[in-house]
Coordinates of C-alpha atoms in Angstrom, one line a residue:
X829 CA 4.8 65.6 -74.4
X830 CA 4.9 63.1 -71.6
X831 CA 1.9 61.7 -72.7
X832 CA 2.7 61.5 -76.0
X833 CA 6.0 59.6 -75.1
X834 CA 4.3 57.0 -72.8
X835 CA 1.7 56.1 -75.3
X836 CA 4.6 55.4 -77.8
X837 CA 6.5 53.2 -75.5
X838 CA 5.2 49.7 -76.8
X839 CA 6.8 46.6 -77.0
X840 CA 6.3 44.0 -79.9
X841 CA 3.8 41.1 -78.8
X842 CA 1.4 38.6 -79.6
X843 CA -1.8 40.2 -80.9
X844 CA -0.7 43.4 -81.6
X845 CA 2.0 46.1 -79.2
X846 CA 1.6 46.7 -75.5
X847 CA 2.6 49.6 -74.1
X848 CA 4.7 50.0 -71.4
X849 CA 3.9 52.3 -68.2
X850 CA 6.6 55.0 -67.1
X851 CA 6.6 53.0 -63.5
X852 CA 7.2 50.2 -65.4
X853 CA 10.4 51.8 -66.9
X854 CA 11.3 53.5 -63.3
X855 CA 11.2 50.4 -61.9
X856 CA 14.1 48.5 -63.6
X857 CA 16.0 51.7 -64.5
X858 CA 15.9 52.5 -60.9
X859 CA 16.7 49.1 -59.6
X860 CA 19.3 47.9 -61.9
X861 CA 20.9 51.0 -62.2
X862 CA 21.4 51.3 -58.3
X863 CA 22.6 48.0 -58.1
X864 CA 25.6 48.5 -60.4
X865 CA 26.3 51.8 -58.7
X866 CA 26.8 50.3 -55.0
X867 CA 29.4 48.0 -56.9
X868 CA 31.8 50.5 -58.1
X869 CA 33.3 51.4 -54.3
X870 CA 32.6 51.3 -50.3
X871 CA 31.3 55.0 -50.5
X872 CA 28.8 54.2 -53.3
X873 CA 27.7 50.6 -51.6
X874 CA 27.5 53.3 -48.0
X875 CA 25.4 56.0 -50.2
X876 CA 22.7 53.9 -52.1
X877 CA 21.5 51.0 -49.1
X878 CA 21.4 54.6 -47.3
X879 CA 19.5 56.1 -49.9
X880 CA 17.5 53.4 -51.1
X881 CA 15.1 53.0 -48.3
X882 CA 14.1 56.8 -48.3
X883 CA 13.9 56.7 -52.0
X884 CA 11.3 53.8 -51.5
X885 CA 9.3 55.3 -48.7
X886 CA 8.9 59.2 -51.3
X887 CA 7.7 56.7 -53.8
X888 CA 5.5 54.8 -51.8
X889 CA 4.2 58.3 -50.2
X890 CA 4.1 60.0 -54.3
X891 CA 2.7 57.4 -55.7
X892 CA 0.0 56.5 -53.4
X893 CA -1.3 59.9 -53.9
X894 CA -1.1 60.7 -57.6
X895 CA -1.2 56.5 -59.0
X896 CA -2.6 54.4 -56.2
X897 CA -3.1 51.2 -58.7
X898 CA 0.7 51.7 -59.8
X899 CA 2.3 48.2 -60.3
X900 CA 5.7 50.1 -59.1
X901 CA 6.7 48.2 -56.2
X902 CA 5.2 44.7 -57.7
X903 CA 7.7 45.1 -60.2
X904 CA 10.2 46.1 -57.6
X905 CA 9.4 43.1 -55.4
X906 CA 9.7 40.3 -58.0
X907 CA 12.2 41.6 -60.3
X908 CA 14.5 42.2 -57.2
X909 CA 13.8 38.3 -57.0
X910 CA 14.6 37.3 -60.5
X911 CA 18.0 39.7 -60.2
X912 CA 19.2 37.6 -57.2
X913 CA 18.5 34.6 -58.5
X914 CA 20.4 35.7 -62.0
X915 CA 23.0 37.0 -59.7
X916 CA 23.7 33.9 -57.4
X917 CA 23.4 31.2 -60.7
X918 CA 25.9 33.9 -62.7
X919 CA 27.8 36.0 -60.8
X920 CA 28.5 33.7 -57.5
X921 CA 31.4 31.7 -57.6
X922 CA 29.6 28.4 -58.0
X923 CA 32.8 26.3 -57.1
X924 CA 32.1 27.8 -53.4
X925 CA 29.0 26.1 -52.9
X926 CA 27.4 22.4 -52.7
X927 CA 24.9 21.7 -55.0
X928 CA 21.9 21.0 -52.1
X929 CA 22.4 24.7 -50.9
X930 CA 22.3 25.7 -54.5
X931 CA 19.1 23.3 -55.0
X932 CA 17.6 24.8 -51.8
X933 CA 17.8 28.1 -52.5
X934 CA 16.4 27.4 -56.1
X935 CA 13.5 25.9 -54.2
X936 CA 12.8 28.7 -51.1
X937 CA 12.7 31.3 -54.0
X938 CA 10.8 29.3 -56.4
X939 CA 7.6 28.6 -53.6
X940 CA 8.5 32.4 -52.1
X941 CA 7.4 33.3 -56.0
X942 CA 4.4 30.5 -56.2
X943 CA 3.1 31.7 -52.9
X944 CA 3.2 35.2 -53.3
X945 CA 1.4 35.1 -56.9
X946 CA -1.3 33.2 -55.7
X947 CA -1.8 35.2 -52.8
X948 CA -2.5 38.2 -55.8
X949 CA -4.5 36.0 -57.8
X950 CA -6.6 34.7 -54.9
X951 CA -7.1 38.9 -53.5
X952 CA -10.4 38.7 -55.6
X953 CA -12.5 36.3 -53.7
X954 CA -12.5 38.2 -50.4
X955 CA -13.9 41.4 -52.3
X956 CA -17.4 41.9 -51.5
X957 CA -19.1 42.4 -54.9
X958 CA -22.2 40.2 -55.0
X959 CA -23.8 41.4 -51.5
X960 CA -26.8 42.9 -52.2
X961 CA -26.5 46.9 -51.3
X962 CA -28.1 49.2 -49.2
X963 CA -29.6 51.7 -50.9
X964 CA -29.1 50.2 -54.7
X965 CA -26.5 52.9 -55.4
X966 CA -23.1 52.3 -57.4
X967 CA -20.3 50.9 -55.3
X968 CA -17.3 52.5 -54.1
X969 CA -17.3 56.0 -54.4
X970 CA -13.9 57.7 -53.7
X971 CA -13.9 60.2 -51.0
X972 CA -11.4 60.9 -48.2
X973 CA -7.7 60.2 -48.7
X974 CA -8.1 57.3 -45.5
X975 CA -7.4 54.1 -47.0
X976 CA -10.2 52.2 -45.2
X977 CA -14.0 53.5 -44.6
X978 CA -15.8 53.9 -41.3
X979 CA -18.3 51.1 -41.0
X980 CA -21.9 52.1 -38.8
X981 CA -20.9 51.9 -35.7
X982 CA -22.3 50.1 -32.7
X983 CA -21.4 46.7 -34.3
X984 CA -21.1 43.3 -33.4
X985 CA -17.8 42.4 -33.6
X986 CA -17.7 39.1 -32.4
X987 CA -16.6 35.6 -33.5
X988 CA -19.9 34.4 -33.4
X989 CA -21.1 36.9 -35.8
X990 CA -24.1 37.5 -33.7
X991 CA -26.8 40.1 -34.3
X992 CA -26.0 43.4 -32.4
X993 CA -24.9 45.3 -35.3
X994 CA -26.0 48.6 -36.7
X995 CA -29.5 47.9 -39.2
X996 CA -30.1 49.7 -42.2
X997 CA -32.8 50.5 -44.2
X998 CA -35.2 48.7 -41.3
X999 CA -37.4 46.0 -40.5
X1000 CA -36.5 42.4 -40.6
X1001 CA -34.8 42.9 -44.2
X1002 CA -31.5 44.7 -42.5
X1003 CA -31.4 42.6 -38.9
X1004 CA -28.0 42.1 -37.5
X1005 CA -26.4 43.5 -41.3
X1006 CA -23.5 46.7 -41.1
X1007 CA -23.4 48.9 -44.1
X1008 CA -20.4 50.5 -45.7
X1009 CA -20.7 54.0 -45.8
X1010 CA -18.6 54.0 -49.4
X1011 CA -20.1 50.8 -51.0
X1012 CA -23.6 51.7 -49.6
X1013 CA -24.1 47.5 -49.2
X1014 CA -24.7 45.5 -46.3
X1015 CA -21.3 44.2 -45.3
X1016 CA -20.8 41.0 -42.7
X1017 CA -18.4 41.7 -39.5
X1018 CA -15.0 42.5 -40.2
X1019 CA -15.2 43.6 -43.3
X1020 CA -13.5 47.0 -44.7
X1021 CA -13.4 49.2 -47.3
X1022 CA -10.4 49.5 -49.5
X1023 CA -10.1 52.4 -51.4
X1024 CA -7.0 51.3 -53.9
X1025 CA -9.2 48.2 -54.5
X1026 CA -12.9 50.2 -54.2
X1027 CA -13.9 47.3 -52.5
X1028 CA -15.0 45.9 -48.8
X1029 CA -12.8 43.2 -48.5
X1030 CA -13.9 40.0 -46.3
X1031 CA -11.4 40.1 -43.0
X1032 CA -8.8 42.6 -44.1
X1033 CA -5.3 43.0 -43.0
X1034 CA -3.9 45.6 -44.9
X1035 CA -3.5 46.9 -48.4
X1036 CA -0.2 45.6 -49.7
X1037 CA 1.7 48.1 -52.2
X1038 CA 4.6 45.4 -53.0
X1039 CA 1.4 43.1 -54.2
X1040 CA -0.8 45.9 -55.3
X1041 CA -3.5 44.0 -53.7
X1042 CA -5.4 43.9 -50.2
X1043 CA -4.7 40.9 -47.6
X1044 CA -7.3 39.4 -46.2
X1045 CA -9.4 36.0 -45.9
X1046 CA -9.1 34.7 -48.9
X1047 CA -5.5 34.5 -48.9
X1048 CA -3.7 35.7 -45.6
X1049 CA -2.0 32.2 -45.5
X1050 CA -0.6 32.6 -48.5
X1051 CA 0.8 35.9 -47.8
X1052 CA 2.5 34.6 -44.6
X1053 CA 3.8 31.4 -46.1
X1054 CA 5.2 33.5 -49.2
X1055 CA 7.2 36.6 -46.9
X1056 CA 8.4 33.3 -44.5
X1057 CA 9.8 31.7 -47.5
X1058 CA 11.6 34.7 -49.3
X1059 CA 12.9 35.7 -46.0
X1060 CA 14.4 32.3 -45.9
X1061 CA 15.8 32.6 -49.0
X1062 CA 17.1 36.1 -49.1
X1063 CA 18.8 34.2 -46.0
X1064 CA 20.3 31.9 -47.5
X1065 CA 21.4 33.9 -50.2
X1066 CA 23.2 36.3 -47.9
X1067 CA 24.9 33.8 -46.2
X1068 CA 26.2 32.1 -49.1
X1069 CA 26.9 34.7 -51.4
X1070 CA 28.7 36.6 -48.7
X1071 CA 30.8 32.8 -47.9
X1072 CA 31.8 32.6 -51.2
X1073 CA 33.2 36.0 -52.1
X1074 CA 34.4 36.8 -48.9
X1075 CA 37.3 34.7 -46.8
X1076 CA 34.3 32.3 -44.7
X1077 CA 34.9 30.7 -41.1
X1078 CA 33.4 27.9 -40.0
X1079 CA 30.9 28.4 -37.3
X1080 CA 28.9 25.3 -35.7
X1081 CA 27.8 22.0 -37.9
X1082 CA 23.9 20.7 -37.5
X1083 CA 23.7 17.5 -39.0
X1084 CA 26.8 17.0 -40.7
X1085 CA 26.6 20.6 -42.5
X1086 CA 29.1 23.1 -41.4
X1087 CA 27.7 26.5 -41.0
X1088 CA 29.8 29.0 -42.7
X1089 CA 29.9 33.1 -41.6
X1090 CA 32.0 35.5 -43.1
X1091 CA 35.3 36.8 -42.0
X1092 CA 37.5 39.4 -44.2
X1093 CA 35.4 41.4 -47.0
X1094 CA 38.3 44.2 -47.4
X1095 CA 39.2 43.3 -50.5
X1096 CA 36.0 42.8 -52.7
X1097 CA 36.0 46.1 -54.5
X1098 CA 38.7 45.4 -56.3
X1099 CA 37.3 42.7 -58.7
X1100 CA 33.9 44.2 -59.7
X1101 CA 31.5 40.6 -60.4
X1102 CA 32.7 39.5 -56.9
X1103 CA 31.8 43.8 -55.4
X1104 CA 28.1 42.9 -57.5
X1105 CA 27.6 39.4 -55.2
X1106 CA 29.1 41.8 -52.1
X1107 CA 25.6 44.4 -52.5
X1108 CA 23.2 41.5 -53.8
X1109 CA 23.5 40.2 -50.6
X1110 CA 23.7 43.8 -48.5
X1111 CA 20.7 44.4 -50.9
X1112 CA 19.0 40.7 -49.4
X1113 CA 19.7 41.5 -46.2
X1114 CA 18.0 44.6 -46.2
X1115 CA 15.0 43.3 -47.9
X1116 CA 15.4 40.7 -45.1
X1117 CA 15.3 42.9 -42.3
X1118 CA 11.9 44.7 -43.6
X1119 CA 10.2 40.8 -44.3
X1120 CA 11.4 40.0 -40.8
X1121 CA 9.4 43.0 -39.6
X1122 CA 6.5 42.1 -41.4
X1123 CA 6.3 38.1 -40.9
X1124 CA 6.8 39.5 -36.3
X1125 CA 3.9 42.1 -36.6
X1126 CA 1.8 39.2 -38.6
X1127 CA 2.4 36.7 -36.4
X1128 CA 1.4 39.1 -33.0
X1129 CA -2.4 40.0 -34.7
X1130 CA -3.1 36.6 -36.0
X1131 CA -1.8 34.9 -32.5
X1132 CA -4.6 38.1 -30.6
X1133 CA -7.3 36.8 -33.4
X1134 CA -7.5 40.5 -35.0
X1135 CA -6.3 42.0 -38.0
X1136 CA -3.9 44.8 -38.6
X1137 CA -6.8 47.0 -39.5
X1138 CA -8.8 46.3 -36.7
X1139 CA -5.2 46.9 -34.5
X1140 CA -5.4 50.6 -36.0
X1141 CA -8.7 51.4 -35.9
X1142 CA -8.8 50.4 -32.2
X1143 CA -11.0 47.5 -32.4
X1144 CA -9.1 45.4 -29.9
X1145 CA -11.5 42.5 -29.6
X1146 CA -10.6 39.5 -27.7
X1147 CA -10.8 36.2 -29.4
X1148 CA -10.5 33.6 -26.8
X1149 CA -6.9 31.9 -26.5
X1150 CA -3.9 32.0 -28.9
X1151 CA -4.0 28.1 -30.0
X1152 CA -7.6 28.8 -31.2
X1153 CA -6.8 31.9 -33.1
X1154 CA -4.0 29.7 -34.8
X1155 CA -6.4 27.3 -35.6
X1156 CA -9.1 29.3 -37.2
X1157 CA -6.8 31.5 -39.0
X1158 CA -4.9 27.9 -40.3
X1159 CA -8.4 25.8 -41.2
X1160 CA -9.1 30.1 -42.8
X1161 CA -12.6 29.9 -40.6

Protein backbone atom coordinates (compact mmCIF):
# COMPACT_ATOMS: atom_id res chain seq x y z
CA UNK A 1 0.00 0.00 0.00
CA UNK A 2 3.02 2.21 0.52
CA UNK A 3 4.07 1.70 -2.70
CA UNK A 4 0.99 2.20 -4.25
CA UNK A 5 0.67 5.62 -2.42
CA UNK A 6 4.25 6.88 -3.40
CA UNK A 7 3.75 6.15 -7.03
CA UNK A 8 0.47 8.26 -6.92
CA UNK A 9 2.08 11.22 -5.32
CA UNK A 10 2.83 13.36 -8.59
CA UNK A 11 2.79 16.80 -9.13
CA UNK A 12 1.54 18.61 -12.40
CA UNK A 13 4.59 19.58 -14.70
CA UNK A 14 5.94 20.32 -17.89
CA UNK A 15 6.01 17.21 -20.06
CA UNK A 16 3.91 15.14 -18.18
CA UNK A 17 3.63 14.48 -13.75
CA UNK A 18 6.58 13.89 -11.60
CA UNK A 19 6.35 12.08 -8.77
CA UNK A 20 7.35 12.99 -5.56
CA UNK A 21 9.56 10.77 -3.13
CA UNK A 22 8.26 10.05 0.61
CA UNK A 23 11.77 11.85 1.80
CA UNK A 24 10.84 14.38 -0.26
CA UNK A 25 7.45 14.87 1.66
CA UNK A 26 9.37 14.01 5.20
CA UNK A 27 11.51 16.64 4.56
CA UNK A 28 9.24 19.69 4.51
CA UNK A 29 6.60 18.06 6.74
CA UNK A 30 9.23 17.49 9.20
CA UNK A 31 10.94 20.85 8.91
CA UNK A 32 8.15 23.18 8.73
CA UNK A 33 6.19 21.53 11.01
CA UNK A 34 8.98 21.71 13.79
CA UNK A 35 9.53 25.07 13.11
CA UNK A 36 5.99 26.27 13.94
CA UNK A 37 6.02 23.99 16.99
CA UNK A 38 9.19 25.62 18.80
CA UNK A 39 6.98 28.92 18.34
CA UNK A 40 4.11 28.13 20.34
CA UNK A 41 6.10 28.38 23.99
CA UNK A 42 9.63 28.17 25.87
CA UNK A 43 9.04 24.40 26.62
CA UNK A 44 8.29 23.57 22.94
CA UNK A 45 11.30 25.98 21.63
CA UNK A 46 13.46 23.79 24.82
CA UNK A 47 11.96 20.28 23.37
CA UNK A 48 12.43 20.46 19.55
CA UNK A 49 16.39 22.30 19.18
CA UNK A 50 16.76 19.26 21.85
CA UNK A 51 15.16 16.89 19.83
CA UNK A 52 16.04 17.96 16.53
CA UNK A 53 19.67 17.09 16.39
CA UNK A 54 18.96 13.33 17.50
CA UNK A 55 16.12 13.20 15.08
CA UNK A 56 18.72 14.18 12.37
CA UNK A 57 21.55 11.90 13.47
CA UNK A 58 18.44 8.35 13.44
CA UNK A 59 17.85 9.72 9.97
CA UNK A 60 21.13 10.08 8.88
CA UNK A 61 22.01 6.51 10.62
CA UNK A 62 18.24 4.94 8.85
CA UNK A 63 18.61 6.22 5.91
CA UNK A 64 22.16 5.55 5.12
CA UNK A 65 21.35 1.96 5.51
CA UNK A 66 18.06 1.28 3.83
CA UNK A 67 18.21 4.74 0.99
CA UNK A 68 21.84 5.79 0.68
CA UNK A 69 21.08 8.12 -2.55
CA UNK A 70 18.17 9.77 -0.50
CA UNK A 71 17.93 13.52 -1.36
CA UNK A 72 16.67 13.89 2.48
CA UNK A 73 19.07 16.10 3.92
CA UNK A 74 19.66 18.16 0.43
CA UNK A 75 16.34 19.14 0.80
CA UNK A 76 16.74 19.74 4.45
CA UNK A 77 19.91 21.88 3.80
CA UNK A 78 18.55 24.30 1.17
CA UNK A 79 15.03 24.55 2.06
CA UNK A 80 16.14 25.40 5.72
CA UNK A 81 17.87 28.23 3.51
CA UNK A 82 14.97 29.38 1.51
CA UNK A 83 12.79 29.30 5.03
CA UNK A 84 15.21 31.79 6.64
CA UNK A 85 15.46 33.89 4.03
CA UNK A 86 11.34 33.94 3.63
CA UNK A 87 11.43 34.35 7.34
CA UNK A 88 13.87 37.42 7.69
CA UNK A 89 12.17 39.37 4.35
CA UNK A 90 8.50 38.44 6.06
CA UNK A 91 8.42 37.83 9.37
CA UNK A 92 11.42 40.24 10.68
CA UNK A 93 10.53 43.51 11.63
CA UNK A 94 12.07 45.24 8.74
CA UNK A 95 11.91 48.81 10.36
CA UNK A 96 14.76 47.26 12.81
CA UNK A 97 17.24 46.96 10.27
CA UNK A 98 19.33 49.16 7.56
CA UNK A 99 18.97 48.29 4.33
CA UNK A 100 23.02 47.27 3.69
CA UNK A 101 22.60 44.56 6.52
CA UNK A 102 19.47 43.49 4.74
CA UNK A 103 21.40 43.71 1.23
CA UNK A 104 24.31 41.77 2.87
CA UNK A 105 22.61 39.12 4.08
CA UNK A 106 20.67 38.78 0.67
CA UNK A 107 24.11 38.44 -0.79
CA UNK A 108 26.10 35.84 1.89
CA UNK A 109 22.98 33.51 1.32
CA UNK A 110 22.71 34.10 -2.25
CA UNK A 111 26.75 32.93 -3.07
CA UNK A 112 26.34 30.33 0.19
CA UNK A 113 23.46 28.84 -2.44
CA UNK A 114 25.73 29.52 -5.82
CA UNK A 115 28.63 27.91 -4.16
CA UNK A 116 27.23 25.00 -2.67
CA UNK A 117 25.31 24.01 -6.03
CA UNK A 118 28.19 24.09 -8.01
CA UNK A 119 30.12 22.26 -5.60
CA UNK A 120 27.17 19.32 -6.46
CA UNK A 121 27.23 19.90 -10.04
CA UNK A 122 31.05 19.91 -10.23
CA UNK A 123 31.15 16.17 -7.80
CA UNK A 124 31.22 14.50 -11.34
CA UNK A 125 34.51 15.34 -12.71
CA UNK A 126 36.64 13.88 -9.86
CA UNK A 127 34.82 10.40 -10.39
CA UNK A 128 37.03 8.07 -11.96
CA UNK A 129 35.06 6.53 -14.91
CA UNK A 130 37.20 6.70 -17.99
CA UNK A 131 40.45 4.84 -16.40
CA UNK A 132 40.99 1.98 -18.12
CA UNK A 133 40.27 -1.16 -15.47
CA UNK A 134 42.09 -3.97 -14.25
CA UNK A 135 40.68 -6.91 -15.13
CA UNK A 136 37.81 -5.47 -17.74
CA UNK A 137 35.16 -6.30 -15.16
CA UNK A 138 32.00 -3.95 -14.43
CA UNK A 139 32.64 -1.16 -12.02
CA UNK A 140 31.59 -0.74 -8.54
CA UNK A 141 30.31 -3.72 -7.10
CA UNK A 142 28.62 -3.21 -3.67
CA UNK A 143 30.00 -5.16 -0.85
CA UNK A 144 30.74 -4.27 2.75
CA UNK A 145 28.69 -1.64 4.52
CA UNK A 146 32.38 0.69 4.81
CA UNK A 147 31.76 3.62 2.90
CA UNK A 148 35.23 3.70 1.30
CA UNK A 149 37.27 0.54 -0.23
CA UNK A 150 40.69 -0.68 0.63
CA UNK A 151 43.09 0.25 -2.01
CA UNK A 152 46.33 -2.55 -2.68
CA UNK A 153 48.40 -1.70 -0.28
CA UNK A 154 52.08 -0.89 -0.14
CA UNK A 155 51.41 2.36 -2.14
CA UNK A 156 53.01 5.44 -2.97
CA UNK A 157 51.44 8.00 -1.39
CA UNK A 158 53.39 10.82 -2.08
CA UNK A 159 53.09 14.29 -3.68
CA UNK A 160 55.19 13.41 -6.37
CA UNK A 161 53.04 10.62 -7.41
CA UNK A 162 56.12 8.55 -7.86
CA UNK A 163 56.16 4.80 -8.77
CA UNK A 164 56.29 2.65 -5.54
CA UNK A 165 52.81 1.56 -5.71
CA UNK A 166 51.23 -1.82 -5.76
CA UNK A 167 51.18 -3.25 -9.85
CA UNK A 168 48.58 -5.16 -11.14
CA UNK A 169 48.08 -7.44 -13.77
CA UNK A 170 52.20 -7.16 -14.41
CA UNK A 171 54.78 -6.17 -16.65
CA UNK A 172 55.32 -2.61 -17.81
CA UNK A 173 51.44 -2.25 -18.66
CA UNK A 174 50.61 -1.86 -14.58
CA UNK A 175 54.01 0.09 -13.37
CA UNK A 176 53.62 2.38 -10.52
CA UNK A 177 49.28 2.03 -11.04
CA UNK A 178 47.00 0.98 -7.58
CA UNK A 179 43.87 -0.84 -8.30
CA UNK A 180 40.54 -0.56 -6.52
CA UNK A 181 39.58 -3.69 -5.13
CA UNK A 182 35.64 -2.59 -5.91
CA UNK A 183 36.06 -0.89 -9.34
CA UNK A 184 38.67 -3.43 -10.35
CA UNK A 185 40.52 -0.27 -12.41
CA UNK A 186 43.82 1.11 -12.03
CA UNK A 187 43.32 4.19 -9.83
CA UNK A 188 46.12 7.20 -9.41
CA UNK A 189 47.25 8.01 -5.56
CA UNK A 190 44.71 9.22 -3.41
CA UNK A 191 41.96 8.14 -4.84
CA UNK A 192 38.92 6.20 -2.95
CA UNK A 193 36.09 4.40 -3.49
CA UNK A 194 32.76 5.66 -2.66
CA UNK A 195 30.17 3.43 -2.29
CA UNK A 196 26.94 5.99 -2.27
CA UNK A 197 28.48 7.35 -5.47
CA UNK A 198 30.01 3.56 -6.77
CA UNK A 199 32.79 5.47 -7.73
CA UNK A 200 36.73 6.17 -6.94
CA UNK A 201 36.71 9.68 -6.58
CA UNK A 202 40.01 11.76 -7.54
CA UNK A 203 41.32 13.14 -3.83
CA UNK A 204 38.39 12.49 -1.56
CA UNK A 205 37.36 14.20 1.50
CA UNK A 206 34.30 12.70 2.54
CA UNK A 207 30.92 11.74 1.30
CA UNK A 208 28.62 14.61 2.07
CA UNK A 209 24.77 13.52 3.02
CA UNK A 210 23.57 17.30 3.17
CA UNK A 211 24.99 17.45 -0.74
CA UNK A 212 24.33 13.86 -1.53
CA UNK A 213 27.50 14.02 -3.20
CA UNK A 214 31.35 13.14 -2.43
CA UNK A 215 33.99 16.09 -1.78
CA UNK A 216 36.95 15.87 -3.39
CA UNK A 217 39.33 17.59 -6.21
CA UNK A 218 37.18 18.73 -8.34
CA UNK A 219 35.36 20.92 -6.11
CA UNK A 220 36.72 21.03 -2.36
CA UNK A 221 37.00 24.90 -2.81
CA UNK A 222 33.79 25.18 -3.54
CA UNK A 223 32.59 23.26 -0.66
CA UNK A 224 34.79 25.43 1.76
CA UNK A 225 33.83 28.78 0.27
CA UNK A 226 30.02 27.75 0.31
CA UNK A 227 29.90 26.34 4.39
CA UNK A 228 32.16 29.79 5.10
CA UNK A 229 29.61 31.78 3.48
CA UNK A 230 26.25 30.23 5.00
CA UNK A 231 27.98 30.26 8.27
CA UNK A 232 28.36 33.91 7.75
CA UNK A 233 25.02 34.36 6.97
CA UNK A 234 23.24 32.19 9.38
CA UNK A 235 25.38 34.79 11.48
CA UNK A 236 24.20 37.52 10.53
CA UNK A 237 20.83 36.35 10.45
CA UNK A 238 21.03 35.47 14.17
CA UNK A 239 22.25 38.56 15.14
CA UNK A 240 19.79 40.58 13.46
CA UNK A 241 16.81 38.74 13.79
CA UNK A 242 17.54 38.27 17.43
CA UNK A 243 18.21 42.61 17.55
CA UNK A 244 15.11 43.23 16.16
CA UNK A 245 12.68 41.14 18.11
CA UNK A 246 14.40 41.27 21.20
CA UNK A 247 15.29 44.68 23.33
CA UNK A 248 19.21 45.07 21.48
CA UNK A 249 22.26 46.89 23.31
CA UNK A 250 24.84 48.34 21.65
CA UNK A 251 28.11 46.60 21.90
CA UNK A 252 31.32 48.17 20.08
CA UNK A 253 31.13 50.20 16.50
CA UNK A 254 33.80 49.13 13.57
CA UNK A 255 33.77 51.59 11.10
CA UNK A 256 31.01 53.74 11.87
CA UNK A 257 28.53 50.49 12.34
CA UNK A 258 27.34 49.91 15.74
CA UNK A 259 27.37 46.29 16.69
CA UNK A 260 24.09 45.41 18.20
CA UNK A 261 23.68 42.09 20.87
CA UNK A 262 20.65 41.19 22.38
CA UNK A 263 19.41 42.02 25.87
CA UNK A 264 15.78 40.93 27.20
CA UNK A 265 13.97 38.01 25.08
CA UNK A 266 11.32 37.32 28.06
CA UNK A 267 8.68 38.48 26.37
CA UNK A 268 8.69 37.05 22.72
CA UNK A 269 6.21 34.22 23.20
CA UNK A 270 3.61 36.24 23.61
CA UNK A 271 3.20 37.63 20.02
CA UNK A 272 3.63 34.49 17.86
CA UNK A 273 5.37 36.11 14.19
CA UNK A 274 7.98 37.78 16.60
CA UNK A 275 8.27 33.77 18.90
CA UNK A 276 8.84 32.40 14.74
CA UNK A 277 11.93 35.09 14.19
CA UNK A 278 12.97 34.02 18.14
CA UNK A 279 13.56 29.90 16.83
CA UNK A 280 14.69 30.91 13.13
CA UNK A 281 17.46 32.35 14.57
CA UNK A 282 17.92 29.48 17.69
CA UNK A 283 17.34 27.23 14.56
CA UNK A 284 20.60 29.41 12.55
CA UNK A 285 22.58 29.23 15.31
CA UNK A 286 22.44 25.71 15.63
CA UNK A 287 23.01 25.03 12.03
CA UNK A 288 25.90 27.51 12.77
CA UNK A 289 27.54 25.75 15.38
CA UNK A 290 27.58 22.34 13.20
CA UNK A 291 29.11 24.57 9.84
CA UNK A 292 31.62 26.05 12.36
CA UNK A 293 32.69 22.49 13.15
CA UNK A 294 32.94 21.51 9.75
CA UNK A 295 34.68 24.75 8.08
CA UNK A 296 37.69 24.08 11.83
CA UNK A 297 38.07 20.21 10.94
CA UNK A 298 38.42 21.44 7.03
CA UNK A 299 40.69 23.93 7.55
CA UNK A 300 43.22 21.44 10.09
CA UNK A 301 43.50 18.49 6.92
CA UNK A 302 43.88 20.98 4.17
CA UNK A 303 46.51 23.22 6.29
CA UNK A 304 48.51 19.04 7.11
CA UNK A 305 48.04 18.47 3.01
CA UNK A 306 45.69 15.32 3.66
CA UNK A 307 42.23 14.58 3.35
CA UNK A 308 39.56 13.58 5.91
CA UNK A 309 39.64 10.12 4.48
CA UNK A 310 43.20 9.64 4.46
CA UNK A 311 42.93 11.20 8.43
CA UNK A 312 40.68 8.06 9.10
CA UNK A 313 42.21 5.48 7.39
CA UNK A 314 45.54 6.44 9.03
CA UNK A 315 47.40 7.57 6.18
CA UNK A 316 49.04 10.45 7.92
CA UNK A 317 51.42 11.53 5.14
CA UNK A 318 53.41 14.61 5.48
CA UNK A 319 53.22 17.21 2.81
CA UNK A 320 55.89 19.59 3.37
CA UNK A 321 54.88 22.96 5.10
CA UNK A 322 51.40 24.51 5.65
CA UNK A 323 51.77 27.72 3.18
CA UNK A 324 52.41 25.09 0.42
CA UNK A 325 49.56 22.82 1.25
CA UNK A 326 47.45 26.16 1.04
CA UNK A 327 48.75 26.81 -2.17
CA UNK A 328 48.20 23.58 -3.97
CA UNK A 329 44.94 23.03 -2.41
CA UNK A 330 44.00 26.99 -3.69
CA UNK A 331 45.72 26.73 -7.43
CA UNK A 332 43.48 22.74 -6.83
CA UNK A 333 47.09 21.04 -7.90
Amino acid sequence: MLLTFQDRLRIPWRGGAKQITLDNVLTLVLLIGLQLLAAVSFYCCLFVFIVLPLLLLYLKRLLGKILPKSKFFTLWFFCSGLYLLALFELTVPLLEILPQENVAFVILMSLSFICLYKAKQRAVLAHLTAIPEANGSECCKNGSDSQTAVLISDRDDSDDGGSGGSVVGGGSDGGGRLACQLCRKYVPPRAYHCKVCASCVLRQDHHNVWLNCCIGKSNHRLYLAGCIFTLLALLLFANLALTAVCHPTPIFTVYGVIVMMPDDCTDIFFQYDIALCFTGSIYALLMATFIAISVLKQLCFISCGMTYTEWRRGEHVKRRNCLWNWKTFCLGQ
